[in-house]
Coordinates of C-alpha atoms and ligand atoms in Angstrom, one line a residue:
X1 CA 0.0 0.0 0.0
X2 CA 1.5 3.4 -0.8
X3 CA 0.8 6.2 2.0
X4 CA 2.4 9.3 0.3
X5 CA 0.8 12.1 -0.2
X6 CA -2.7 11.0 1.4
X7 CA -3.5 8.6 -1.1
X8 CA -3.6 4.7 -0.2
X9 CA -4.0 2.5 -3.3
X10 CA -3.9 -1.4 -4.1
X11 CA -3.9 -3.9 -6.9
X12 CA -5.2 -7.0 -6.9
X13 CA -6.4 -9.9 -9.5
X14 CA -9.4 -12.6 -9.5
X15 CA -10.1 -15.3 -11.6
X16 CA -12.9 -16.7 -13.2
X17 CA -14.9 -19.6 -12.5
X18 CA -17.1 -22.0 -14.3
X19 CA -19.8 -24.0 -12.9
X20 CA -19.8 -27.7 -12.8
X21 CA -23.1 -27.4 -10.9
X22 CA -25.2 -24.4 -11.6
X23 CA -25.9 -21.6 -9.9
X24 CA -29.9 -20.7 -10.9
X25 CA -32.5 -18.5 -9.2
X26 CA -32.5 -16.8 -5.8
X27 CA -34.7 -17.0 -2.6
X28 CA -33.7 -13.9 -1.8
X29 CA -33.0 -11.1 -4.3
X30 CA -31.8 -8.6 -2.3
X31 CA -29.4 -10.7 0.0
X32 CA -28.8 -12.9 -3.3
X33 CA -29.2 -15.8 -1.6
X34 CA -29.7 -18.8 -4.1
X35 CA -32.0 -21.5 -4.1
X36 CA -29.7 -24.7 -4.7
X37 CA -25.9 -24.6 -3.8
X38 CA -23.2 -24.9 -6.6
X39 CA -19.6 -25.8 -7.3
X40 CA -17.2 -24.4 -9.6
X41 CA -13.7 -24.6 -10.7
X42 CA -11.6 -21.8 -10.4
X43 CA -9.4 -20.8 -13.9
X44 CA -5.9 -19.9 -13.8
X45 CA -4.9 -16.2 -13.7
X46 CA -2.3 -16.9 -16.1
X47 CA -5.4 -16.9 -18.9
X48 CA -8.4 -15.1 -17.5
X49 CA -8.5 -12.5 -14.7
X50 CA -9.8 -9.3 -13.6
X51 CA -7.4 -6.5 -12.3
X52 CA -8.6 -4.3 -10.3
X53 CA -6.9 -1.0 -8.6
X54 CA -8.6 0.7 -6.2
X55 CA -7.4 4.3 -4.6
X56 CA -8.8 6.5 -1.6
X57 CA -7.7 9.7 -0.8
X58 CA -9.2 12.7 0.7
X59 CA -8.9 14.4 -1.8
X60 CA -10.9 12.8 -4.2
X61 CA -14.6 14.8 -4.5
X62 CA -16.4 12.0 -5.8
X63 CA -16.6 8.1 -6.2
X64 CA -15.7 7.2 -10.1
X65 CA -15.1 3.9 -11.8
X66 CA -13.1 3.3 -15.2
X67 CA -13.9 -0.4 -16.5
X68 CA -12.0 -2.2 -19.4
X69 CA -10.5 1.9 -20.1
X70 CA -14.0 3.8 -20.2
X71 CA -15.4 5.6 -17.2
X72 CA -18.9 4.5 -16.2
X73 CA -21.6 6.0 -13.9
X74 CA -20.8 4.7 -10.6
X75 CA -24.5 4.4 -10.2
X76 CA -25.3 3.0 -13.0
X77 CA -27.8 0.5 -12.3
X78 CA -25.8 -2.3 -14.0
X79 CA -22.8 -1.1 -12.0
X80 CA -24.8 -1.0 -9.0
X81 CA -25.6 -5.0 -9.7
X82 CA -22.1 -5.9 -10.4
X83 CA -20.2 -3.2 -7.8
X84 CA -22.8 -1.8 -5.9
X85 CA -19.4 -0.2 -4.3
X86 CA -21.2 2.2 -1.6
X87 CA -23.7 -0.5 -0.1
X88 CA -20.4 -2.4 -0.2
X89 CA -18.6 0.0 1.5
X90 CA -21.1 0.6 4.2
X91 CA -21.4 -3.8 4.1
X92 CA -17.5 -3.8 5.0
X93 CA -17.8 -1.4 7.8
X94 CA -21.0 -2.7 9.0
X95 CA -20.1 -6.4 8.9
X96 CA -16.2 -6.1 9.7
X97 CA -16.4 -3.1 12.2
X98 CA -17.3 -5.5 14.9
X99 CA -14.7 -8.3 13.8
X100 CA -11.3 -8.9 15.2
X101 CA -9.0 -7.7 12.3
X102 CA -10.8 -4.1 12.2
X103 CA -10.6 -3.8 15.8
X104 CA -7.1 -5.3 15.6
X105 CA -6.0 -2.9 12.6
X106 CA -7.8 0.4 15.0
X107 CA -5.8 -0.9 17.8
X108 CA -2.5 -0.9 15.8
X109 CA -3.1 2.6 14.7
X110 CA -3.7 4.0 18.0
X111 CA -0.5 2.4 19.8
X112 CA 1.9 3.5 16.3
X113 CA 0.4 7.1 17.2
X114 CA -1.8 7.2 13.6
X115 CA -5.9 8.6 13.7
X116 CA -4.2 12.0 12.3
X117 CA -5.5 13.6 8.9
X118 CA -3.7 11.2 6.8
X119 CA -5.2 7.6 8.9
X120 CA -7.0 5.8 5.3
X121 CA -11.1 6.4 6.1
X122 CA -13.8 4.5 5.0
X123 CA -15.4 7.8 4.3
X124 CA -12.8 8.8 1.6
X125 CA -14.2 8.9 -2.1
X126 CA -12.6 6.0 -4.3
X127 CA -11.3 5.5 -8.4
X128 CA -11.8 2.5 -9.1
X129 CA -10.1 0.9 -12.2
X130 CA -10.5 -2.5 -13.8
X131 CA -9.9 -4.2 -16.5
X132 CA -10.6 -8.2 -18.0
X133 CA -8.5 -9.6 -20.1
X134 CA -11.2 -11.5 -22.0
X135 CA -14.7 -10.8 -23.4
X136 CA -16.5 -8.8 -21.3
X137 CA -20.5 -10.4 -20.6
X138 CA -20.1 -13.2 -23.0
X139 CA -21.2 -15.6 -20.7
X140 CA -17.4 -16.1 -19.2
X141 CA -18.4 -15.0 -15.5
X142 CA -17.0 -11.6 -16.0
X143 CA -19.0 -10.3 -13.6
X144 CA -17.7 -13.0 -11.0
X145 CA -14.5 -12.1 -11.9
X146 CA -14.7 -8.4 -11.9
X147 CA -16.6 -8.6 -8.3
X148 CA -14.0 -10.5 -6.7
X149 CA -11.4 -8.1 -7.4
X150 CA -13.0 -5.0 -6.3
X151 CA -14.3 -6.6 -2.6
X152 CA -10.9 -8.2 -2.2
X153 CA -8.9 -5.2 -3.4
X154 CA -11.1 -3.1 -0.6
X155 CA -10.8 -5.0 1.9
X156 CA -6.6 -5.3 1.6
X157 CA -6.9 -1.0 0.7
X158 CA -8.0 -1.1 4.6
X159 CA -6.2 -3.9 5.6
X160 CA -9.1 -6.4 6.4
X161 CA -8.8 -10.2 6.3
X162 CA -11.9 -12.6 7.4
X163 CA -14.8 -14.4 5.2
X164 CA -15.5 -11.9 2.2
X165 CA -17.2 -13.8 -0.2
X166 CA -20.2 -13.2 1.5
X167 CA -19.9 -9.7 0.8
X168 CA -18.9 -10.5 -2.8
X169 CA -21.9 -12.7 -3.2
X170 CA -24.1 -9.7 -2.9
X171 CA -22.4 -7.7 -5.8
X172 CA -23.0 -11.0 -8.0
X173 CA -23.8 -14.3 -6.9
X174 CA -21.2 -16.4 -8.9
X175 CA -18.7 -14.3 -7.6
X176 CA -18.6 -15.6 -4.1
X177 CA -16.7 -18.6 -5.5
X178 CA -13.8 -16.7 -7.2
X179 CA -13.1 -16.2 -3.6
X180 CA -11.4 -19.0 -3.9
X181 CA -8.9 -21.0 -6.2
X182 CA -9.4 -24.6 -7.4
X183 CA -12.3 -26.5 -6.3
X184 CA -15.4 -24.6 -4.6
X185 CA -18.3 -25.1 -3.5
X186 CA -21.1 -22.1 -2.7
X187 CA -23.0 -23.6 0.4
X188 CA -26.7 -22.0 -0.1
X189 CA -27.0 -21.5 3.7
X190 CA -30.7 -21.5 5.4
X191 CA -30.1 -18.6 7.3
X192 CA -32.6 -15.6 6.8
X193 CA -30.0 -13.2 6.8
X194 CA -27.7 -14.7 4.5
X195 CA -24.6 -15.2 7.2
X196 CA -24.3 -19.1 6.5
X197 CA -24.5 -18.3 2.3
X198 CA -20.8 -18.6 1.9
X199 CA -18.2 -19.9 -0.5
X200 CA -15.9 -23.2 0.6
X201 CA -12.9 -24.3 -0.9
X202 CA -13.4 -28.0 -1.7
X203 CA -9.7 -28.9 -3.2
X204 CA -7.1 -26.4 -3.6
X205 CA -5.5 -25.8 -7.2
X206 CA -2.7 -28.2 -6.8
X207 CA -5.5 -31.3 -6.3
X208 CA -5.9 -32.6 -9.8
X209 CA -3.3 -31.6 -11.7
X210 CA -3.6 -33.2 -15.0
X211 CA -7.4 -31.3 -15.6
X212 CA -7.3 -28.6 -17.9
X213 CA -10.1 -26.3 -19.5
X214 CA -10.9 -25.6 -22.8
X215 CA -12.9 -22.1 -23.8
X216 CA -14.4 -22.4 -27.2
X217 CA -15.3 -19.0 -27.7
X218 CA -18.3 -19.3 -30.3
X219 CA -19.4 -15.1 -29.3
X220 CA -17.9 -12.4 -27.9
X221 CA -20.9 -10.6 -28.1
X222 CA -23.2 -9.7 -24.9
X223 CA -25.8 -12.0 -24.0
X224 CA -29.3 -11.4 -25.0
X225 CA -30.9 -11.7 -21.5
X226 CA -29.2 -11.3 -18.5
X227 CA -28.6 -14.0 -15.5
X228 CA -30.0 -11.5 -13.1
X229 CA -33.3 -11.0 -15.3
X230 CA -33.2 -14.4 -16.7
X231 CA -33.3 -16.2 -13.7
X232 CA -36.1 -14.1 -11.7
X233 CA -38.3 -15.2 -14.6
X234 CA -37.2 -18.7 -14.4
X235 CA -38.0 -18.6 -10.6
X236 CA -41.4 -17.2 -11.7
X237 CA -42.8 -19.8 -14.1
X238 CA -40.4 -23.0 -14.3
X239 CA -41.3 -26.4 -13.0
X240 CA -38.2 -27.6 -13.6
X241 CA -36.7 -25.2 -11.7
X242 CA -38.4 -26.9 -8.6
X243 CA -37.4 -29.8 -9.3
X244 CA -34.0 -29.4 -9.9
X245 CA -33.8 -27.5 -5.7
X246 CA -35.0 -31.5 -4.9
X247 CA -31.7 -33.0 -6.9
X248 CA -29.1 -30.6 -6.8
X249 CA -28.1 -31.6 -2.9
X250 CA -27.5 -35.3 -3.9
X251 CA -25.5 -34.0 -7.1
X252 CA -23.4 -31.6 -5.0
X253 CA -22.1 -35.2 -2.8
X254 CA -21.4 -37.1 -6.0
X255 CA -19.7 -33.8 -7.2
X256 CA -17.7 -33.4 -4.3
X257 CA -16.7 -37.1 -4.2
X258 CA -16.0 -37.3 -7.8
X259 CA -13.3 -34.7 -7.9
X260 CA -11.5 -36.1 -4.2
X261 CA -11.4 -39.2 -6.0
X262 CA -10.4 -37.4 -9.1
X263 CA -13.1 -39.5 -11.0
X264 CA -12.8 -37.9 -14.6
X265 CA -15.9 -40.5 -15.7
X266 CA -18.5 -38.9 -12.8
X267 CA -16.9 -35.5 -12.7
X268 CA -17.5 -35.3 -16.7
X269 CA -20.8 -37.3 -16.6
X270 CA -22.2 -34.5 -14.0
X271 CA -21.0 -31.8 -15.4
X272 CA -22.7 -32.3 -19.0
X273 CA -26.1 -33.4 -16.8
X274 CA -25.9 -30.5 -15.3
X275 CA -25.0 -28.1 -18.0
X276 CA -28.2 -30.2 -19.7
X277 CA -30.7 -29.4 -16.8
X278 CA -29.9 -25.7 -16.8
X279 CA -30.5 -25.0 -20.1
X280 CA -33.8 -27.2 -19.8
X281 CA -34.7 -25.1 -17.1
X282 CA -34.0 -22.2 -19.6
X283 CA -36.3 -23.3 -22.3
X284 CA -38.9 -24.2 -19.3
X285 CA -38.8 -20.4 -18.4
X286 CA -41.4 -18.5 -19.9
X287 CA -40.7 -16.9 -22.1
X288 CA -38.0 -18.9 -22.6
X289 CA -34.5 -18.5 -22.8
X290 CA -32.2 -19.8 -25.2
X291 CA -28.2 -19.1 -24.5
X292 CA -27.1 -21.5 -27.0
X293 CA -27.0 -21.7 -30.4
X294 CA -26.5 -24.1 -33.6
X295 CA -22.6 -24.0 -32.9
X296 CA -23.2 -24.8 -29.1
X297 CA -25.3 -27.4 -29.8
X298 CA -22.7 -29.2 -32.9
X299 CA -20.6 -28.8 -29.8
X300 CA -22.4 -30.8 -27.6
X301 CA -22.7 -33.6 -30.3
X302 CA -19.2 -33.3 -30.9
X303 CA -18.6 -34.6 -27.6
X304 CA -20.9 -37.3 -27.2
X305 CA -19.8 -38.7 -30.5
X306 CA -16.1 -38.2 -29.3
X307 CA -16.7 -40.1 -26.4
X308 CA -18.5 -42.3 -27.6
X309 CA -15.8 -43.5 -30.1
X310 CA -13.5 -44.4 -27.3
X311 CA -16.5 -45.6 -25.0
X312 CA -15.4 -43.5 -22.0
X313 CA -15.8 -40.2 -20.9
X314 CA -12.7 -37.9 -22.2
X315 CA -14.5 -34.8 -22.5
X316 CA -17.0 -32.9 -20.9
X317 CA -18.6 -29.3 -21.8
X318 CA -20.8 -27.2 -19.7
X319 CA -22.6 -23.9 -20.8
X320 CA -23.4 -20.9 -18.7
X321 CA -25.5 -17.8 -20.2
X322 CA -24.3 -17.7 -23.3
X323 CA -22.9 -20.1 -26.2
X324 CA -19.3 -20.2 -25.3
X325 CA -18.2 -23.9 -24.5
X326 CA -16.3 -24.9 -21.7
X327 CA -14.4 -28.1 -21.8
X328 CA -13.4 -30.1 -19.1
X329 CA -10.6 -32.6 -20.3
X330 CA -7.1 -34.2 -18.9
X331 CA -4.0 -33.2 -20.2
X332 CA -3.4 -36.7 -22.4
X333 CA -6.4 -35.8 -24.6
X334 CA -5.9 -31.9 -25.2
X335 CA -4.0 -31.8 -28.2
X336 CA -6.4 -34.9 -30.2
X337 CA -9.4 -33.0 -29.4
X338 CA -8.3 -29.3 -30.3
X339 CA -7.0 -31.3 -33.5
X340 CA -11.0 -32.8 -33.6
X341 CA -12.7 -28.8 -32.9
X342 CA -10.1 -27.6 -35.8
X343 CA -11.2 -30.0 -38.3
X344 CA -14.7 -29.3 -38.3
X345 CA -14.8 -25.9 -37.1
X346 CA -12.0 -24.8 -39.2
X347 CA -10.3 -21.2 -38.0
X348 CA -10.8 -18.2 -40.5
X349 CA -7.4 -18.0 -41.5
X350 CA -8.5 -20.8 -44.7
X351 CA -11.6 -18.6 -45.1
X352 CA -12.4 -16.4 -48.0
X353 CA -12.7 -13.2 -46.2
X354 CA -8.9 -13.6 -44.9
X355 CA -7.8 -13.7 -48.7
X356 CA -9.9 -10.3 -49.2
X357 CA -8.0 -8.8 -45.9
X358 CA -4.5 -10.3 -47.3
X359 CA -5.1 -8.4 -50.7
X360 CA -6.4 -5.0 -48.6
X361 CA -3.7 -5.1 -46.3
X362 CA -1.2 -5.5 -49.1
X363 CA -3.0 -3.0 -51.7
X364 CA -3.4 -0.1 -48.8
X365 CA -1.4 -0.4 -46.2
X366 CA 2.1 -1.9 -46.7
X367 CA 5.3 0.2 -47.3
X368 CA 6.9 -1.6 -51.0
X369 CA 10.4 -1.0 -48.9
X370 CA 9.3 -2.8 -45.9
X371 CA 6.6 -5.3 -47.7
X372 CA 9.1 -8.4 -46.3
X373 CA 8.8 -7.7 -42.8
X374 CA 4.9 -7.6 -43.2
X375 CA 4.7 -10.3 -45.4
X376 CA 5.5 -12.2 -42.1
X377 CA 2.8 -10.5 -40.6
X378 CA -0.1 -10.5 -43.0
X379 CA -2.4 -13.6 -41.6
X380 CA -2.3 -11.8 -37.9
X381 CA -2.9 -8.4 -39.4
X382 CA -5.8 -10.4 -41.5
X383 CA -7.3 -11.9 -38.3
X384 CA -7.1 -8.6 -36.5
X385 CA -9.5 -7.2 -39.5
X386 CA -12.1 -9.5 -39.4
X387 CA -12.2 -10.3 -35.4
X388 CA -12.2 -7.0 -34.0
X389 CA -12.6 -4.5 -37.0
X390 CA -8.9 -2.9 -36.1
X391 CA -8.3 -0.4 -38.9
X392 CA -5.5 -1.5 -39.8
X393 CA -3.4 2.2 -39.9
X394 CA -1.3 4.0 -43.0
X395 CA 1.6 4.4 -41.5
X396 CA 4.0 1.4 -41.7
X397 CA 5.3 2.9 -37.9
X398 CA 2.1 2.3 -36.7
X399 CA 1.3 -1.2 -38.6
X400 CA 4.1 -2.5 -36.6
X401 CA 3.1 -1.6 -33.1
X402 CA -0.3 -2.9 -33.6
X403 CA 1.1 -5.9 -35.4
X404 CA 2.9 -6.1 -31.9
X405 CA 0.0 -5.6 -29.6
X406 CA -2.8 -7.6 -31.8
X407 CA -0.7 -10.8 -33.3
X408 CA -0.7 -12.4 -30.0
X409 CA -4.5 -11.7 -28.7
X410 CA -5.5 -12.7 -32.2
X411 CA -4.4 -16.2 -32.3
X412 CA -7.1 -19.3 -32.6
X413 CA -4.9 -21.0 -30.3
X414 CA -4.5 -19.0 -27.1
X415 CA -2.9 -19.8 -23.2
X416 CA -0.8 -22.9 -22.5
X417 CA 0.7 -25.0 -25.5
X418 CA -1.2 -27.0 -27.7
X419 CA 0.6 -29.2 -30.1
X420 CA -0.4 -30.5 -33.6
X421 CA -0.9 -34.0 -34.4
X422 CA -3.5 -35.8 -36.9
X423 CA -6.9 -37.4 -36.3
X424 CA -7.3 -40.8 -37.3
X425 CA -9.7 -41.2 -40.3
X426 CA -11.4 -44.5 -37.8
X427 CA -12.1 -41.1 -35.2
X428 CA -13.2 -39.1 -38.2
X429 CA -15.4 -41.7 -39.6
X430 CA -16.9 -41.8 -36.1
X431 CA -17.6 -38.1 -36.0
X432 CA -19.4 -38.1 -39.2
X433 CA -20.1 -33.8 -39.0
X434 CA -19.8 -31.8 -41.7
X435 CA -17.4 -28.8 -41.2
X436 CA -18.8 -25.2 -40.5
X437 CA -16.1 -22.7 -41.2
X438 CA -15.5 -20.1 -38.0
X439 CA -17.7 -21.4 -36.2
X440 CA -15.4 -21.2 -33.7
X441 CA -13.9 -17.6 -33.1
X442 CA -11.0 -18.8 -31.2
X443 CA -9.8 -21.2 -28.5
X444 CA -8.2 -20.7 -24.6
X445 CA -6.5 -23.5 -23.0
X446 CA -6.2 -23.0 -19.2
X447 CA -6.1 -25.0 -15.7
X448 CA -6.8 -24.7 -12.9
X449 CA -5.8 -21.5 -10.2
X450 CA -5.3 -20.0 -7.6
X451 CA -7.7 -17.1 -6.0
X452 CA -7.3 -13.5 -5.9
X453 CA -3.9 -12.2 -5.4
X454 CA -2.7 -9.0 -4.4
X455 CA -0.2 -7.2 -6.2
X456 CA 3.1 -6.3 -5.0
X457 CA 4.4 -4.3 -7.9
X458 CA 3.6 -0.7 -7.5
X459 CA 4.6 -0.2 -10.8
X460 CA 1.5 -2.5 -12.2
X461 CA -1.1 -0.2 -10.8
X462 CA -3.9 1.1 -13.2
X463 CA -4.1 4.5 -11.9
X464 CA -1.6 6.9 -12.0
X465 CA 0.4 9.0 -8.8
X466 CA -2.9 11.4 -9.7
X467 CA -5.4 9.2 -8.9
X468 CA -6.3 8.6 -12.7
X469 CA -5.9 5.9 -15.3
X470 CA -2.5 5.1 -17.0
X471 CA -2.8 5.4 -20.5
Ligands
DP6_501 C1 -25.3 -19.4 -15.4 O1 -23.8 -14.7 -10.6 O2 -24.1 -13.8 -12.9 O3 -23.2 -18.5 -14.7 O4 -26.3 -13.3 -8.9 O5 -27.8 -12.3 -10.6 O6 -25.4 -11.6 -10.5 P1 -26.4 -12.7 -10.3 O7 -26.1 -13.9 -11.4 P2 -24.7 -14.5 -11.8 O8 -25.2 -15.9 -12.3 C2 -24.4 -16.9 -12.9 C3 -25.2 -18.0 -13.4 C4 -24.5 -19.1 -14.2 C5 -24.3 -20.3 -13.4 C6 -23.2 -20.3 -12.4 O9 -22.2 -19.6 -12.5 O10 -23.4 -21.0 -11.4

C-alpha cells in the first residue's frame, strides 16, 4: 500500500470460475441468496483474470469507476448490480467493524500514534479501475471475476482479512466462488439473513493436476438476456426449476466425491447433466430463454460422438449464459481433441474473407520497402480485420506496433501450449459432421488457479500517482 501524499492504493487480480453445478435463481433477491448450492472450478490467472486498482484519498470529490478503459456511472444500475461499491462499503464497515481484524488494525493505529488527517477512512471517495483480459459479458463469468477483485482489493486497501465472499456474493452471486482457487463449493445457507450463504474451498488448485479447461469461444458478443433477469423469470414460471432445488443436494455429494477421488468418468458425466438441466430449465422459463446456439449445440454432439468412439468419458462441456463452451478434459487428450474442434470448425485464416483482408492489407497499407517484414505478418494483421474490425493504420510505424500488440491476442490457439498432431480417419469416420467454417472464433487452453492475489508491484497499478488511469 503506498501512504504518500494521502493517497492509499492497491492492486489486486481474480479469476474466473465456471460452474460444474449451476448456480440458478434466488430466494432472496436482495441478500442474493440462491435457491440450490453450486460448485465451480476456479481458472488460472495466467489466462483469464480481472485487475482491479482501487485508490482512496481525501482528496478525491467524488466516487468514479473506469472499467476495461471507459469511465462508467458509478451508479449505474448495471454497475450497482455488479459493484454496488457504496452499499459495499457501508457492508465492510458494517459487517467487519465488529470483527477482530478491524478492531485489531484500530488498535495498531492507536499504539503506532496514527488517527491524524492522513489515517486511510472508509469515508474517503474512491477510483476504481478494472480491467478483464477477456470478453466482457459473454457468458465467461465476467462479472464474477470483476466482483471479486473489487471486494478483495477493498478489503486489503483497509487492511481487512476474514470471510469476504459473503460480501462478494451480494455484488453477483457467482462471484462468491472466485473467492477461492481450485475447487469450490457455494453452500446455499438456510439462514434468513444470509450469514451461512458462503463460498468453501473444496480442493485447492494443486489437487488434480492433469485437468485442464478448454474455452471455445463461439461469441464475444453480450448476451441477449441477462442472469439476473433471466433467472427471476425462471424462478417465476419453471417447474423444472423446482425440481432441480430436490436433486441438486445429492449431485453436490457425487460432485464433491467425484473430484476427491479425481473420477474424470462422474466429474464429466455430471458436469454435461448438469450443463443439460440448466439450459432445460432455460427453455422451461417462460418466455423462454435460449443461451445456446447451432454451434453450441454441434458442440455438444461433438462430444458425445467423441466419447462415444473411445467408449469413455474424455470430454466434458458445460454452458453458462451464453454459447461459449467450456471443456473439461485431462491433459493426455488436449492436443487430439483441439486437432478434432479444428477440423470441423476450421479457423478463418482458410476462409475467403482472410484472402480479401491479405489483398487490402497489401494494396493499402504496406510500405513496398518494408513489404518483407509484413509479409511475415499479414495472416495476424488479417485476423485482426475480421475479429475485432482494427483499422488497420497507413503508417508502416504504426502497422508495426499494432502488429505487436494484436498478433498475439488474435491467435485461434491462445494460453498454454497446444501441439499438432493428426486425427485418425477410424475417429473421423466416427464423427461423421460436416465442417462449419468459424464457427469457432478462437480457443483458450487454461487450468486450474489459484484465488485473488494481491499485487506487490507498485509499478503494475492502473491508476496513476494522480489518482487517474494510466494510459
Ligand atoms: C449461469 O452470478 O451472474 O453462470 O447473482 O444475478 O449476478 P447474479 O447472477 P450470476 O449468475 C451466474 C449463473 C451461471 C451459473 C453459475 O455460474 O453457477
Amino acid at each position: 500500500m503506498d501512504e504518500g501524499s494521502r493517497m492509499w492504493m492497491v492492486t489486486c487480480t481474480a479469476p474466473v470460475n465456471i460452474a460444474v453445478i449451476k448456480y440458478w435463481g434466488k430466494r432472496d433477491e436482495e441478500l442474493i441468496l440462491p435457491i440450490n448450492s453450486s460448485l465451480s472450478v476456479t481458472l488460472h490467472q495466467d489466462q483469464l483474470k480481472s485487475t482491479t486498482t482501487v485508490a482512496a484519498s481525501r482528496d478525491f470529490k467524488e466516487d468514479r469507476i473506469w472499467l476495461n478503459g471507459k469511465e462508467e456511472n458509478i451508479n449505474h444500475p448495471r454497475l450497482q448490480t455488479c459493484l454496488r461499491e457504496k452499499i459495499l462499503n457501508l457492508q465492510i464497515l458494517r459487517k467487519l467493524k465488529f470483527s477482530l481484524p478491524v478492531r485489531r488494525l484500530a488498535r495498531k493505529r492507536r499504539t503506532s500514534g496514527e488517527g491524524n488527517s492522513n489515517t486511510l477512512s472508509l469515508h474517503h471517495k474512491v477510483h476504481i479501475c478494472s480491467v478483464n483480459n477477456f470478453p466482457t459479458a459473454a457468458g465467461l463469468a465476467s462479472s464474477a471475476a470483476g466482483y471479486a477483485c473489487l471486494v478483495y482489493a477493498l478489503a486489503k486497501l483497509h487492511g481487512l482479512e476474514g470471510e469476504l465472499s459473503e460480501i462478494a456474493r451480494q455484488g453477483s452471486g457467482s462471484a462468491c466462488r472466485s473467492m477461492y482457487g481450485g475447487f469450490v463449493q457455494w453452500m446455499m445457507g438456510v439462514k434468513e439473513d444470509g450469514s451461512d450463504s458462503i463460498a468453501q474451498q473444496i480442493e485447492p488448485e494443486t489437487h488434480w493436476s492433469e485437468l485442464r479447461v478448454l474455452i471455445l469461444v463461439v461469441s464475444a458478443e453480450q448476451k441477449p438476456i441477462g442472469s439476473t433477469a433471466g433467472m427471476q423469470t425462471s424462478v417465476k414460471t419453471s417447474p423444472l426449476l423446482k425440481y432441480r432445488t430436490e436433486i441438486v443436494p445429492e449431485r453436490m455429494k457425487e460432485m464433491i466425491d467425484a473430484i476427491k477421488r479425481q473420477d474424470f468418468e462422474t466429474f464429466g458425466q455430471l458436469t454435461m447433466k448438469d450443463s443439460n438441466q440448466f439450459h432445460a430449465t432455460c427453455l422451461d422459463t417462460f418466455p423462454p430463454i435460449i443461451y445456446l446456439n447451432d454451434i453450441s449445440k454441434r458442440i455438444i454432439n461433438l462430444v458425445h460422438r467423441y466419447n462415444s468412439h473411445f467408449g469413455e468419458t474424455r470430454v466434458a462441456y458445460t454452458f453458462d449464459a451464453g454459447p461459449n463452451a467450456v471443456i473439461y478434459i485431462r491433459e493426455q487428450h488436449v492436443d487430439e481433441f483441439v486437432e478434432v474442434v479444428k477440423h470441423y470448425f476450421p479457423p478463418e485464416e482458410n476462409g475467403e474473407h482472410s484472402h480479401r483482408a491479405r489483398q487490402l492489407v497489401m494494396i493499402s497499407s504496406i510500405d513496398q520497402s518494408r513489404r518483407w517484414t509484413y509479409f511475415l505478418c499479414w495472416s495476424h494483421i488479417c485476423t485482426m480485420l475480421m475479429r475485432s474490425q482494427v483499422e488497420v493504420p497507413s503508417d508502416p510505424e504504426e502497422i508495426h506496433k499494432s502488429i505487436t500488440l494484436h498478433a498475439i491476442s488474435f491467435r485461434f490457439l491462445k494460453g498454454l501450449p497446444v501441439n499438432s498432431v493428426s486425427v485418425s480417419e477410424h475417429l473421423k469416420s466416427s464423427i461423421q459432421m460436416d465442417s462449419i467454417k468459424s464457427g469457432i472464433q478462437y480457443i483458450i487452453n487454461t487450468r486450474v488457479g489459484p484465488g485473488p492475489q494481491l499485487i506487490q508491484d507498485a509499478n503494475l497499478h492502473l491508476l496513476g500517482e494522480d489518482g487517474f488511469p494510466k494510459q
